Amino acid sequence: MSLAPISDHTGPKGELLLSVIIVNYNGRSFLETCLQALLQKLPFLHEIIIVDNNSSDGSREYLLESWPDVILICSPDNLGFARGNNLGARHARGRILLLLNNDTKVLEPLQPLLDYLERHPDTDIVGGRLRNPDGSIQTSVGYDHSPFRLLLTWMLPHTSTWFIGWQIYERRPQFYQCDHPEVDWVSGAFLCIRRSTWLDISGFDQEIFMYVEDVDLCSRVRKLGKKVAFLADADTCHFEGSGKKGMTGNALMSTIDSYRLVLAKQYGNLTRNLTCAGLALIFLVRSWLYLITGVIHRDPVKTDKAGFYLRGAGRLLWGSSPNVSARSDGGGNR
C-alpha cells in the first residue's frame, strides 16, 4: 500500500501542514500496524518520515519494498531516540511535527490535535492519551523531574497514587478522562509540536540517547512562556518497550544517564550528585530486599532483580559518558 501524494495535501499557501516522524530500530514487527493505523487516521496526509537507526531485522528492506512513498532516512549508526528524531526533523517540511513511536497504533483521528494548536496560539506542544494493549491507560503525562519527585517516585510502589503531584508520573485514571490545557510534560511516544518552536530550541538535547528527552523538551518550551497541553480524546495504543514486559537493564541504564544529564542541566552538578546518591541508596535497598526474598523462595527472577538494581546503583554513583548506553533496546523502541 502506498501513501497519497504529498502535493494533494498541502495547506492554503501550498505548505505542508504535518510531518510525522517515526524513529525505528529493529521494529519491523510493529511497522505495518503502525503505518496502516496512521493512514486511517490521517485523511489529510502530508508526509511520513522514518529514521532507521541501522536496523538488522529487515526493517529497511520492508519499508523500501512496501512503503515507497514514505521518506526513509537510513542512519549508519544507532543514534538513539532523541538524535534520531532530530535527524528526521531536519528533513521535515510541515508546520507541525508529530513524533510517533514505531510501536504504536493510532486509535483516533489526529485532526483534533492540529485543531487545538490552531485555536490556542499560546500552546506549542500537545499530546494524547496512551493506552496499553489491553486497553488500560498508560501513564502519558507527568510532572517536572525535581530531585524530590525522583526520590519519592522510586521509593513508592509503581501503582501508588499517594502524594499526587509529587511523583514524576500522573497515575490517577480520572485525570485521563478530560483535557488539560497546561501540564508539565507529555510522552514523546505521541507528541505534536510546532516546527518553528522545535527549531527555536534545536529539538531534543543531543546528549540524551533515550528516555526523559520529552521531559527536557517540554521544560524548555515552557521556559519560552508557551504551554504544553494534553487531549484525552487522542487515543493511541503503545506497545511500550516494543512489547517487552517491564524495564530492561539497558533501558534502566539509559534512563539513569538521562537523569544525570537533565539534573545537572537544571539544578547543577552538586544537586545532581546528591540526588543520584539518594537514588543509589534506594536502589541498594531494593537490591538487598530482592536478594533476600529470592534466596528464601529460591526465585531466580528476584535474584536477577537484585542484580538489576545493584547495577543501577553503580551507574547512579559513577555514571557514564554521554550516549554510551547499551544500544540493544533503544533507538526508537522506547
PDB file of C-alpha atoms in Angstrom, residues 5 60 70 98 100 226-227 240 264 329:
ATOM      1  CA  PRO A   5       0.869  12.071  -2.985  1.00  0.00           C
ATOM      2  CA  ARG A  60      14.754  -1.046   5.747  1.00  0.00           C
ATOM      3  CA  VAL A  70       7.467   7.051   2.971  1.00  0.00           C
ATOM      4  CA  LEU A  98       4.106  14.658  15.117  1.00  0.00           C
ATOM      5  CA  LEU A 100       5.277   8.930  16.972  1.00  0.00           C
ATOM      6  CA  LYS A 226       4.424  28.558  25.956  1.00  0.00           C
ATOM      7  CA  LYS A 227       2.079  25.838  27.214  1.00  0.00           C
ATOM      8  CA  GLU A 240       5.730   0.109  25.425  1.00  0.00           C
ATOM      9  CA  ALA A 264      22.918  18.659  36.044  1.00  0.00           C
ATOM     10  CA  ASP A 329      16.929  -1.838  23.490  1.00  0.00           C
TER      11      ASP A 329
END
